[in-house]
PDB file of N, CA and C in Angstrom:
ATOM      1  N   UNK U   1     -17.375 -25.175 -27.671  1.00 42.00           N
ATOM      2  CA  UNK U   1     -17.745 -26.572 -27.555  1.00 42.00           C
ATOM      3  C   UNK U   1     -18.136 -26.869 -26.111  1.00 42.00           C
ATOM      4  N   UNK U   2     -19.276 -27.491 -25.912  1.00 47.00           N
ATOM      5  CA  UNK U   2     -19.736 -27.865 -24.591  1.00 47.00           C
ATOM      6  C   UNK U   2     -19.318 -29.297 -24.314  1.00 47.00           C
ATOM      7  N   UNK U   3     -18.595 -29.484 -23.230  1.00 51.00           N
ATOM      8  CA  UNK U   3     -18.146 -30.831 -22.870  1.00 51.00           C
ATOM      9  C   UNK U   3     -19.195 -31.510 -22.007  1.00 51.00           C
ATOM     10  N   UNK U   4     -19.360 -32.785 -22.217  1.00 52.00           N
ATOM     11  CA  UNK U   4     -20.245 -33.590 -21.397  1.00 52.00           C
ATOM     12  C   UNK U   4     -19.583 -33.814 -20.039  1.00 52.00           C
ATOM     13  N   UNK U   5     -20.383 -34.152 -19.020  1.00 54.00           N
ATOM     14  CA  UNK U   5     -19.778 -34.451 -17.717  1.00 54.00           C
ATOM     15  C   UNK U   5     -18.756 -35.575 -17.827  1.00 54.00           C
ATOM     16  N   UNK U   6     -17.740 -35.524 -16.982  1.00 57.00           N
ATOM     17  CA  UNK U   6     -16.710 -36.560 -16.999  1.00 57.00           C
ATOM     18  C   UNK U   6     -17.332 -37.933 -16.847  1.00 57.00           C
ATOM     19  N   UNK U   7     -16.739 -38.876 -17.568  1.00 58.00           N
ATOM     20  CA  UNK U   7     -17.197 -40.249 -17.461  1.00 58.00           C
ATOM     21  C   UNK U   7     -18.254 -40.638 -18.472  1.00 58.00           C
ATOM     22  N   UNK U   8     -18.777 -39.675 -19.229  1.00 79.00           N
ATOM     23  CA  UNK U   8     -19.815 -39.989 -20.208  1.00 79.00           C
ATOM     24  C   UNK U   8     -19.254 -40.567 -21.498  1.00 79.00           C
ATOM     25  N   UNK U   9     -17.979 -40.376 -21.750  1.00 88.00           N
ATOM     26  CA  UNK U   9     -17.381 -40.854 -22.986  1.00 88.00           C
ATOM     27  C   UNK U   9     -17.116 -42.351 -22.952  1.00 88.00           C
ATOM     28  N   UNK U  10     -17.379 -43.010 -24.064  1.00 93.00           N
ATOM     29  CA  UNK U  10     -17.090 -44.433 -24.223  1.00 93.00           C
ATOM     30  C   UNK U  10     -16.019 -44.552 -25.299  1.00 93.00           C
ATOM     31  N   UNK U  11     -14.821 -44.974 -24.900  1.00 95.00           N
ATOM     32  CA  UNK U  11     -13.664 -45.043 -25.780  1.00 95.00           C
ATOM     33  C   UNK U  11     -13.525 -46.433 -26.379  1.00 95.00           C
ATOM     34  N   UNK U  12     -13.110 -46.483 -27.653  1.00 96.00           N
ATOM     35  CA  UNK U  12     -12.844 -47.759 -28.310  1.00 96.00           C
ATOM     36  C   UNK U  12     -11.764 -47.572 -29.370  1.00 96.00           C
ATOM     37  N   UNK U  13     -11.179 -48.688 -29.793  1.00 96.00           N
ATOM     38  CA  UNK U  13     -10.144 -48.679 -30.826  1.00 96.00           C
ATOM     39  C   UNK U  13     -10.590 -49.570 -31.970  1.00 96.00           C
ATOM     40  N   UNK U  14     -10.060 -49.281 -33.160  1.00 96.00           N
ATOM     41  CA  UNK U  14     -10.486 -49.968 -34.378  1.00 96.00           C
ATOM     42  C   UNK U  14      -9.482 -51.058 -34.771  1.00 96.00           C
ATOM     43  N   UNK U  15      -9.998 -52.265 -35.024  1.00 95.00           N
ATOM     44  CA  UNK U  15      -9.151 -53.374 -35.456  1.00 95.00           C
ATOM     45  C   UNK U  15      -8.801 -53.202 -36.931  1.00 95.00           C
ATOM     46  N   UNK U  16      -7.908 -54.053 -37.415  1.00 94.00           N
ATOM     47  CA  UNK U  16      -7.535 -54.025 -38.829  1.00 94.00           C
ATOM     48  C   UNK U  16      -8.728 -54.329 -39.736  1.00 94.00           C
ATOM     49  N   UNK U  17      -9.702 -55.070 -39.219  1.00 95.00           N
ATOM     50  CA  UNK U  17     -10.887 -55.412 -40.020  1.00 95.00           C
ATOM     51  C   UNK U  17     -12.000 -54.366 -39.910  1.00 95.00           C
ATOM     52  N   UNK U  18     -11.742 -53.301 -39.141  1.00 94.00           N
ATOM     53  CA  UNK U  18     -12.721 -52.219 -39.031  1.00 94.00           C
ATOM     54  C   UNK U  18     -13.714 -52.356 -37.892  1.00 94.00           C
ATOM     55  N   UNK U  19     -13.513 -53.332 -37.014  1.00 96.00           N
ATOM     56  CA  UNK U  19     -14.402 -53.521 -35.867  1.00 96.00           C
ATOM     57  C   UNK U  19     -13.936 -52.639 -34.706  1.00 96.00           C
ATOM     58  N   UNK U  20     -14.898 -51.967 -34.048  1.00 95.00           N
ATOM     59  CA  UNK U  20     -14.567 -51.121 -32.897  1.00 95.00           C
ATOM     60  C   UNK U  20     -14.625 -51.955 -31.624  1.00 95.00           C
ATOM     61  N   UNK U  21     -13.551 -51.898 -30.846  1.00 97.00           N
ATOM     62  CA  UNK U  21     -13.421 -52.669 -29.613  1.00 97.00           C
ATOM     63  C   UNK U  21     -13.346 -51.699 -28.436  1.00 97.00           C
ATOM     64  N   UNK U  22     -14.279 -51.814 -27.488  1.00 97.00           N
ATOM     65  CA  UNK U  22     -14.241 -50.891 -26.349  1.00 97.00           C
ATOM     66  C   UNK U  22     -13.037 -51.171 -25.439  1.00 97.00           C
ATOM     67  N   UNK U  23     -12.500 -50.100 -24.878  1.00 97.00           N
ATOM     68  CA  UNK U  23     -11.449 -50.244 -23.875  1.00 97.00           C
ATOM     69  C   UNK U  23     -12.071 -50.744 -22.576  1.00 97.00           C
ATOM     70  N   UNK U  24     -11.250 -51.322 -21.723  1.00 96.00           N
ATOM     71  CA  UNK U  24     -11.726 -51.758 -20.412  1.00 96.00           C
ATOM     72  C   UNK U  24     -12.194 -50.534 -19.621  1.00 96.00           C
ATOM     73  N   UNK U  25     -12.996 -50.753 -18.601  1.00 94.00           N
ATOM     74  CA  UNK U  25     -13.487 -49.641 -17.772  1.00 94.00           C
ATOM     75  C   UNK U  25     -12.321 -48.854 -17.189  1.00 94.00           C
ATOM     76  N   UNK U  26     -11.307 -49.557 -16.746  1.00 96.00           N
ATOM     77  CA  UNK U  26     -10.136 -48.901 -16.150  1.00 96.00           C
ATOM     78  C   UNK U  26      -9.461 -47.961 -17.158  1.00 96.00           C
ATOM     79  N   UNK U  27      -9.225 -48.447 -18.360  1.00 97.00           N
ATOM     80  CA  UNK U  27      -8.584 -47.624 -19.389  1.00 97.00           C
ATOM     81  C   UNK U  27      -9.530 -46.513 -19.836  1.00 97.00           C
ATOM     82  N   UNK U  28     -10.815 -46.832 -19.978  1.00 95.00           N
ATOM     83  CA  UNK U  28     -11.810 -45.828 -20.367  1.00 95.00           C
ATOM     84  C   UNK U  28     -11.798 -44.658 -19.383  1.00 95.00           C
ATOM     85  N   UNK U  29     -11.804 -44.973 -18.088  1.00 94.00           N
ATOM     86  CA  UNK U  29     -11.784 -43.923 -17.063  1.00 94.00           C
ATOM     87  C   UNK U  29     -10.500 -43.103 -17.146  1.00 94.00           C
ATOM     88  N   UNK U  30      -9.405 -43.776 -17.387  1.00 96.00           N
ATOM     89  CA  UNK U  30      -8.108 -43.100 -17.513  1.00 96.00           C
ATOM     90  C   UNK U  30      -8.103 -42.153 -18.725  1.00 96.00           C
ATOM     91  N   UNK U  31      -8.658 -42.613 -19.842  1.00 96.00           N
ATOM     92  CA  UNK U  31      -8.742 -41.787 -21.044  1.00 96.00           C
ATOM     93  C   UNK U  31      -9.650 -40.578 -20.811  1.00 96.00           C
ATOM     94  N   UNK U  32     -10.753 -40.773 -20.133  1.00 93.00           N
ATOM     95  CA  UNK U  32     -11.658 -39.659 -19.824  1.00 93.00           C
ATOM     96  C   UNK U  32     -10.961 -38.593 -18.978  1.00 93.00           C
ATOM     97  N   UNK U  33     -10.233 -39.039 -17.963  1.00 94.00           N
ATOM     98  CA  UNK U  33      -9.511 -38.089 -17.095  1.00 94.00           C
ATOM     99  C   UNK U  33      -8.491 -37.289 -17.907  1.00 94.00           C
ATOM    100  N   UNK U  34      -7.730 -37.985 -18.736  1.00 96.00           N
ATOM    101  CA  UNK U  34      -6.713 -37.311 -19.553  1.00 96.00           C
ATOM    102  C   UNK U  34      -7.366 -36.349 -20.542  1.00 96.00           C
ATOM    103  N   UNK U  35      -8.472 -36.774 -21.150  1.00 94.00           N
ATOM    104  CA  UNK U  35      -9.200 -35.960 -22.113  1.00 94.00           C
ATOM    105  C   UNK U  35      -9.664 -34.653 -21.467  1.00 94.00           C
ATOM    106  N   UNK U  36     -10.263 -34.750 -20.285  1.00 91.00           N
ATOM    107  CA  UNK U  36     -10.773 -33.558 -19.600  1.00 91.00           C
ATOM    108  C   UNK U  36      -9.677 -32.702 -18.994  1.00 91.00           C
ATOM    109  N   UNK U  37      -8.520 -33.296 -18.750  1.00 93.00           N
ATOM    110  CA  UNK U  37      -7.389 -32.531 -18.224  1.00 93.00           C
ATOM    111  C   UNK U  37      -6.660 -31.793 -19.346  1.00 93.00           C
ATOM    112  N   UNK U  38      -7.059 -32.066 -20.590  1.00 94.00           N
ATOM    113  CA  UNK U  38      -6.421 -31.409 -21.726  1.00 94.00           C
ATOM    114  C   UNK U  38      -5.074 -31.998 -22.099  1.00 94.00           C
ATOM    115  N   UNK U  39      -4.817 -33.226 -21.626  1.00 96.00           N
ATOM    116  CA  UNK U  39      -3.547 -33.873 -21.945  1.00 96.00           C
ATOM    117  C   UNK U  39      -3.516 -34.294 -23.411  1.00 96.00           C
ATOM    118  N   UNK U  40      -2.334 -34.391 -23.969  1.00 97.00           N
ATOM    119  CA  UNK U  40      -2.183 -34.781 -25.368  1.00 97.00           C
ATOM    120  C   UNK U  40      -2.020 -36.280 -25.545  1.00 97.00           C
ATOM    121  N   UNK U  41      -1.567 -36.970 -24.493  1.00 97.00           N
ATOM    122  CA  UNK U  41      -1.344 -38.414 -24.561  1.00 97.00           C
ATOM    123  C   UNK U  41      -1.830 -39.075 -23.279  1.00 97.00           C
ATOM    124  N   UNK U  42      -2.183 -40.356 -23.411  1.00 98.00           N
ATOM    125  CA  UNK U  42      -2.585 -41.139 -22.244  1.00 98.00           C
ATOM    126  C   UNK U  42      -2.085 -42.570 -22.426  1.00 98.00           C
ATOM    127  N   UNK U  43      -1.360 -43.063 -21.454  1.00 98.00           N
ATOM    128  CA  UNK U  43      -0.811 -44.421 -21.510  1.00 98.00           C
ATOM    129  C   UNK U  43      -1.933 -45.453 -21.426  1.00 98.00           C
ATOM    130  N   UNK U  44      -1.889 -46.439 -22.324  1.00 97.00           N
ATOM    131  CA  UNK U  44      -2.829 -47.551 -22.314  1.00 97.00           C
ATOM    132  C   UNK U  44      -2.202 -48.729 -21.576  1.00 97.00           C
ATOM    133  N   UNK U  45      -0.951 -49.025 -21.919  1.00 97.00           N
ATOM    134  CA  UNK U  45      -0.180 -50.067 -21.240  1.00 97.00           C
ATOM    135  C   UNK U  45       1.302 -49.771 -21.471  1.00 97.00           C
ATOM    136  N   UNK U  46       2.157 -50.722 -21.156  1.00 97.00           N
ATOM    137  CA  UNK U  46       3.600 -50.493 -21.294  1.00 97.00           C
ATOM    138  C   UNK U  46       4.045 -50.294 -22.738  1.00 97.00           C
ATOM    139  N   UNK U  47       3.245 -50.768 -23.695  1.00 97.00           N
ATOM    140  CA  UNK U  47       3.624 -50.694 -25.105  1.00 97.00           C
ATOM    141  C   UNK U  47       2.888 -49.627 -25.904  1.00 97.00           C
ATOM    142  N   UNK U  48       1.714 -49.212 -25.417  1.00 98.00           N
ATOM    143  CA  UNK U  48       0.856 -48.324 -26.214  1.00 98.00           C
ATOM    144  C   UNK U  48       0.358 -47.118 -25.424  1.00 98.00           C
ATOM    145  N   UNK U  49       0.022 -46.077 -26.191  1.00 98.00           N
ATOM    146  CA  UNK U  49      -0.610 -44.890 -25.621  1.00 98.00           C
ATOM    147  C   UNK U  49      -1.608 -44.347 -26.635  1.00 98.00           C
ATOM    148  N   UNK U  50      -2.536 -43.506 -26.163  1.00 98.00           N
ATOM    149  CA  UNK U  50      -3.480 -42.858 -27.065  1.00 98.00           C
ATOM    150  C   UNK U  50      -3.036 -41.415 -27.257  1.00 98.00           C
ATOM    151  N   UNK U  51      -2.909 -41.042 -28.517  1.00 97.00           N
ATOM    152  CA  UNK U  51      -2.626 -39.664 -28.920  1.00 97.00           C
ATOM    153  C   UNK U  51      -3.990 -38.979 -28.966  1.00 97.00           C
ATOM    154  N   UNK U  52      -4.284 -38.165 -27.957  1.00 96.00           N
ATOM    155  CA  UNK U  52      -5.595 -37.550 -27.831  1.00 96.00           C
ATOM    156  C   UNK U  52      -5.811 -36.394 -28.804  1.00 96.00           C
ATOM    157  N   UNK U  53      -4.756 -35.927 -29.426  1.00 95.00           N
ATOM    158  CA  UNK U  53      -4.866 -34.863 -30.424  1.00 95.00           C
ATOM    159  C   UNK U  53      -5.265 -35.458 -31.770  1.00 95.00           C
ATOM    160  N   UNK U  54      -4.550 -36.498 -32.174  1.00 95.00           N
ATOM    161  CA  UNK U  54      -4.812 -37.154 -33.458  1.00 95.00           C
ATOM    162  C   UNK U  54      -5.868 -38.259 -33.367  1.00 95.00           C
ATOM    163  N   UNK U  55      -6.268 -38.631 -32.131  1.00 96.00           N
ATOM    164  CA  UNK U  55      -7.218 -39.715 -31.875  1.00 96.00           C
ATOM    165  C   UNK U  55      -6.719 -41.022 -32.492  1.00 96.00           C
ATOM    166  N   UNK U  56      -5.486 -41.362 -32.103  1.00 97.00           N
ATOM    167  CA  UNK U  56      -4.845 -42.588 -32.549  1.00 97.00           C
ATOM    168  C   UNK U  56      -4.230 -43.314 -31.367  1.00 97.00           C
ATOM    169  N   UNK U  57      -4.269 -44.631 -31.396  1.00 98.00           N
ATOM    170  CA  UNK U  57      -3.508 -45.431 -30.446  1.00 98.00           C
ATOM    171  C   UNK U  57      -2.174 -45.722 -31.112  1.00 98.00           C
ATOM    172  N   UNK U  58      -1.091 -45.392 -30.433  1.00 98.00           N
ATOM    173  CA  UNK U  58       0.244 -45.564 -31.012  1.00 98.00           C
ATOM    174  C   UNK U  58       1.097 -46.447 -30.110  1.00 98.00           C
ATOM    175  N   UNK U  59       2.165 -46.962 -30.684  1.00 97.00           N
ATOM    176  CA  UNK U  59       3.148 -47.752 -29.933  1.00 97.00           C
ATOM    177  C   UNK U  59       4.303 -46.839 -29.537  1.00 97.00           C
ATOM    178  N   UNK U  60       4.839 -47.075 -28.350  1.00 97.00           N
ATOM    179  CA  UNK U  60       5.993 -46.297 -27.894  1.00 97.00           C
ATOM    180  C   UNK U  60       7.231 -46.589 -28.743  1.00 97.00           C
ATOM    181  N   UNK U  61       7.391 -47.863 -29.142  1.00 97.00           N
ATOM    182  CA  UNK U  61       8.606 -48.251 -29.869  1.00 97.00           C
ATOM    183  C   UNK U  61       8.563 -47.895 -31.353  1.00 97.00           C
ATOM    184  N   UNK U  62       7.372 -47.598 -31.874  1.00 97.00           N
ATOM    185  CA  UNK U  62       7.234 -47.233 -33.290  1.00 97.00           C
ATOM    186  C   UNK U  62       5.958 -46.406 -33.439  1.00 97.00           C
ATOM    187  N   UNK U  63       6.113 -45.102 -33.323  1.00 94.00           N
ATOM    188  CA  UNK U  63       4.954 -44.212 -33.344  1.00 94.00           C
ATOM    189  C   UNK U  63       4.191 -44.245 -34.672  1.00 94.00           C
ATOM    190  N   UNK U  64       4.797 -44.786 -35.717  1.00 94.00           N
ATOM    191  CA  UNK U  64       4.101 -44.860 -37.008  1.00 94.00           C
ATOM    192  C   UNK U  64       3.063 -45.990 -37.020  1.00 94.00           C
ATOM    193  N   UNK U  65       3.206 -46.946 -36.105  1.00 95.00           N
ATOM    194  CA  UNK U  65       2.219 -48.023 -35.991  1.00 95.00           C
ATOM    195  C   UNK U  65       1.066 -47.501 -35.142  1.00 95.00           C
ATOM    196  N   UNK U  66      -0.097 -47.412 -35.744  1.00 96.00           N
ATOM    197  CA  UNK U  66      -1.209 -46.812 -35.011  1.00 96.00           C
ATOM    198  C   UNK U  66      -2.559 -47.380 -35.438  1.00 96.00           C
ATOM    199  N   UNK U  67      -3.539 -47.136 -34.598  1.00 96.00           N
ATOM    200  CA  UNK U  67      -4.927 -47.529 -34.848  1.00 96.00           C
ATOM    201  C   UNK U  67      -5.814 -46.334 -34.504  1.00 96.00           C
ATOM    202  N   UNK U  68      -6.933 -46.221 -35.194  1.00 97.00           N
ATOM    203  CA  UNK U  68      -7.883 -45.154 -34.880  1.00 97.00           C
ATOM    204  C   UNK U  68      -8.550 -45.434 -33.533  1.00 97.00           C
ATOM    205  N   UNK U  69      -8.842 -44.378 -32.804  1.00 97.00           N
ATOM    206  CA  UNK U  69      -9.643 -44.471 -31.583  1.00 97.00           C
ATOM    207  C   UNK U  69     -10.820 -43.509 -31.724  1.00 97.00           C
ATOM    208  N   UNK U  70     -11.874 -43.782 -30.965  1.00 96.00           N
ATOM    209  CA  UNK U  70     -13.023 -42.887 -30.972  1.00 96.00           C
ATOM    210  C   UNK U  70     -13.568 -42.736 -29.558  1.00 96.00           C
ATOM    211  N   UNK U  71     -14.243 -41.620 -29.359  1.00 95.00           N
ATOM    212  CA  UNK U  71     -14.930 -41.335 -28.100  1.00 95.00           C
ATOM    213  C   UNK U  71     -16.374 -41.034 -28.447  1.00 95.00           C
ATOM    214  N   UNK U  72     -17.256 -41.869 -27.950  1.00 90.00           N
ATOM    215  CA  UNK U  72     -18.679 -41.689 -28.221  1.00 90.00           C
ATOM    216  C   UNK U  72     -19.370 -41.190 -26.962  1.00 90.00           C
ATOM    217  N   UNK U  73     -20.372 -40.363 -27.173  1.00 84.00           N
ATOM    218  CA  UNK U  73     -21.174 -39.838 -26.067  1.00 84.00           C
ATOM    219  C   UNK U  73     -22.615 -40.282 -26.278  1.00 84.00           C
ATOM    220  N   UNK U  74     -23.179 -40.896 -25.279  1.00 68.00           N
ATOM    221  CA  UNK U  74     -24.593 -41.243 -25.305  1.00 68.00           C
ATOM    222  C   UNK U  74     -25.352 -40.190 -24.509  1.00 68.00           C
ATOM    223  N   UNK U  75     -26.579 -39.870 -24.924  1.00 61.00           N
ATOM    224  CA  UNK U  75     -27.354 -38.909 -24.140  1.00 61.00           C
ATOM    225  C   UNK U  75     -27.571 -39.456 -22.733  1.00 61.00           C
ATOM    226  N   UNK U  76     -27.695 -38.568 -21.752  1.00 60.00           N
ATOM    227  CA  UNK U  76     -27.993 -39.036 -20.391  1.00 60.00           C
ATOM    228  C   UNK U  76     -29.276 -39.864 -20.384  1.00 60.00           C
ATOM    229  N   UNK U  77     -29.379 -40.765 -19.439  1.00 54.00           N
ATOM    230  CA  UNK U  77     -30.502 -41.698 -19.350  1.00 54.00           C
ATOM    231  C   UNK U  77     -31.842 -40.976 -19.361  1.00 54.00           C
ATOM    232  N   UNK U  78     -31.962 -39.868 -18.598  1.00 53.00           N
ATOM    233  CA  UNK U  78     -33.245 -39.176 -18.520  1.00 53.00           C
ATOM    234  C   UNK U  78     -33.651 -38.611 -19.887  1.00 53.00           C
ATOM    235  N   UNK U  79     -32.699 -38.193 -20.706  1.00 54.00           N
ATOM    236  CA  UNK U  79     -33.034 -37.705 -22.048  1.00 54.00           C
ATOM    237  C   UNK U  79     -33.494 -38.856 -22.937  1.00 54.00           C
ATOM    238  N   UNK U  80     -32.890 -40.027 -22.779  1.00 51.00           N
ATOM    239  CA  UNK U  80     -33.315 -41.189 -23.559  1.00 51.00           C
ATOM    240  C   UNK U  80     -34.744 -41.587 -23.202  1.00 51.00           C
ATOM    241  N   UNK U  81     -35.086 -41.526 -21.904  1.00 53.00           N
ATOM    242  CA  UNK U  81     -36.437 -41.879 -21.457  1.00 53.00           C
ATOM    243  C   UNK U  81     -37.449 -40.907 -22.042  1.00 53.00           C
ATOM    244  N   UNK U  82     -37.151 -39.613 -21.981  1.00 52.00           N
ATOM    245  CA  UNK U  82     -38.051 -38.600 -22.537  1.00 52.00           C
ATOM    246  C   UNK U  82     -38.218 -38.819 -24.036  1.00 52.00           C
ATOM    247  N   UNK U  83     -37.114 -39.087 -24.723  1.00 51.00           N
ATOM    248  CA  UNK U  83     -37.165 -39.342 -26.161  1.00 51.00           C
ATOM    249  C   UNK U  83     -38.040 -40.556 -26.457  1.00 51.00           C
ATOM    250  N   UNK U  84     -37.837 -41.630 -25.699  1.00 54.00           N
ATOM    251  CA  UNK U  84     -38.623 -42.844 -25.895  1.00 54.00           C
ATOM    252  C   UNK U  84     -40.097 -42.603 -25.599  1.00 54.00           C
ATOM    253  N   UNK U  85     -40.372 -41.940 -24.478  1.00 57.00           N
ATOM    254  CA  UNK U  85     -41.761 -41.680 -24.120  1.00 57.00           C
ATOM    255  C   UNK U  85     -42.433 -40.770 -25.147  1.00 57.00           C
ATOM    256  N   UNK U  86     -41.693 -39.794 -25.655  1.00 55.00           N
ATOM    257  CA  UNK U  86     -42.230 -38.918 -26.681  1.00 55.00           C
ATOM    258  C   UNK U  86     -42.563 -39.689 -27.944  1.00 55.00           C
ATOM    259  N   UNK U  87     -41.702 -40.589 -28.338  1.00 54.00           N
ATOM    260  CA  UNK U  87     -41.939 -41.422 -29.518  1.00 54.00           C
ATOM    261  C   UNK U  87     -43.156 -42.308 -29.291  1.00 54.00           C
ATOM    262  N   UNK U  88     -43.246 -42.899 -28.102  1.00 49.00           N
ATOM    263  CA  UNK U  88     -44.358 -43.791 -27.778  1.00 49.00           C
ATOM    264  C   UNK U  88     -45.670 -43.025 -27.808  1.00 49.00           C
ATOM    265  N   UNK U  89     -45.692 -41.823 -27.238  1.00 49.00           N
ATOM    266  CA  UNK U  89     -46.906 -41.009 -27.213  1.00 49.00           C
ATOM    267  C   UNK U  89     -47.351 -40.667 -28.634  1.00 49.00           C
ATOM    268  N   UNK U  90     -46.411 -40.275 -29.487  1.00 50.00           N
ATOM    269  CA  UNK U  90     -46.738 -39.940 -30.881  1.00 50.00           C
ATOM    270  C   UNK U  90     -47.294 -41.161 -31.592  1.00 50.00           C
ATOM    271  N   UNK U  91     -46.669 -42.298 -31.405  1.00 50.00           N
ATOM    272  CA  UNK U  91     -47.117 -43.538 -32.060  1.00 50.00           C
ATOM    273  C   UNK U  91     -48.490 -43.911 -31.560  1.00 50.00           C
ATOM    274  N   UNK U  92     -48.751 -43.714 -30.265  1.00 48.00           N
ATOM    275  CA  UNK U  92     -50.058 -44.002 -29.678  1.00 48.00           C
ATOM    276  C   UNK U  92     -51.129 -43.132 -30.324  1.00 48.00           C
ATOM    277  N   UNK U  93     -50.825 -41.835 -30.502  1.00 55.00           N
ATOM    278  CA  UNK U  93     -51.767 -40.906 -31.114  1.00 55.00           C
ATOM    279  C   UNK U  93     -52.072 -41.313 -32.558  1.00 55.00           C
ATOM    280  N   UNK U  94     -51.089 -41.845 -33.250  1.00 60.00           N
ATOM    281  CA  UNK U  94     -51.310 -42.293 -34.630  1.00 60.00           C
ATOM    282  C   UNK U  94     -52.237 -43.504 -34.676  1.00 60.00           C
ATOM    283  N   UNK U  95     -52.185 -44.325 -33.674  1.00 56.00           N
ATOM    284  CA  UNK U  95     -52.993 -45.541 -33.654  1.00 56.00           C
ATOM    285  C   UNK U  95     -54.432 -45.277 -33.238  1.00 56.00           C
ATOM    286  N   UNK U  96     -54.658 -44.186 -32.521  1.00 52.00           N
ATOM    287  CA  UNK U  96     -56.021 -43.891 -32.014  1.00 52.00           C
ATOM    288  C   UNK U  96     -56.884 -43.287 -33.079  1.00 52.00           C
TER     289      UNK U  96
END
């Protein structure tokens, strides 16, 4: 598995209604560091932590209470530009 450079991951947690909520930049950075260090857990606050193995946010006082977490990776900006320009060029050729 090839890992993306540190800091590329965007972490979020899932609400009871299924909506994904991004973590704050501070927590996101902390989760990225723990993820790349190979840690199994990362503290979110005094009451919660993320189980990086199971990809769950859990409570310290009741580990059975949990929420799903996810880590998304977006392509680097330069790859997005190339992809966009490639699409634009193809569309232009279709119009000519």
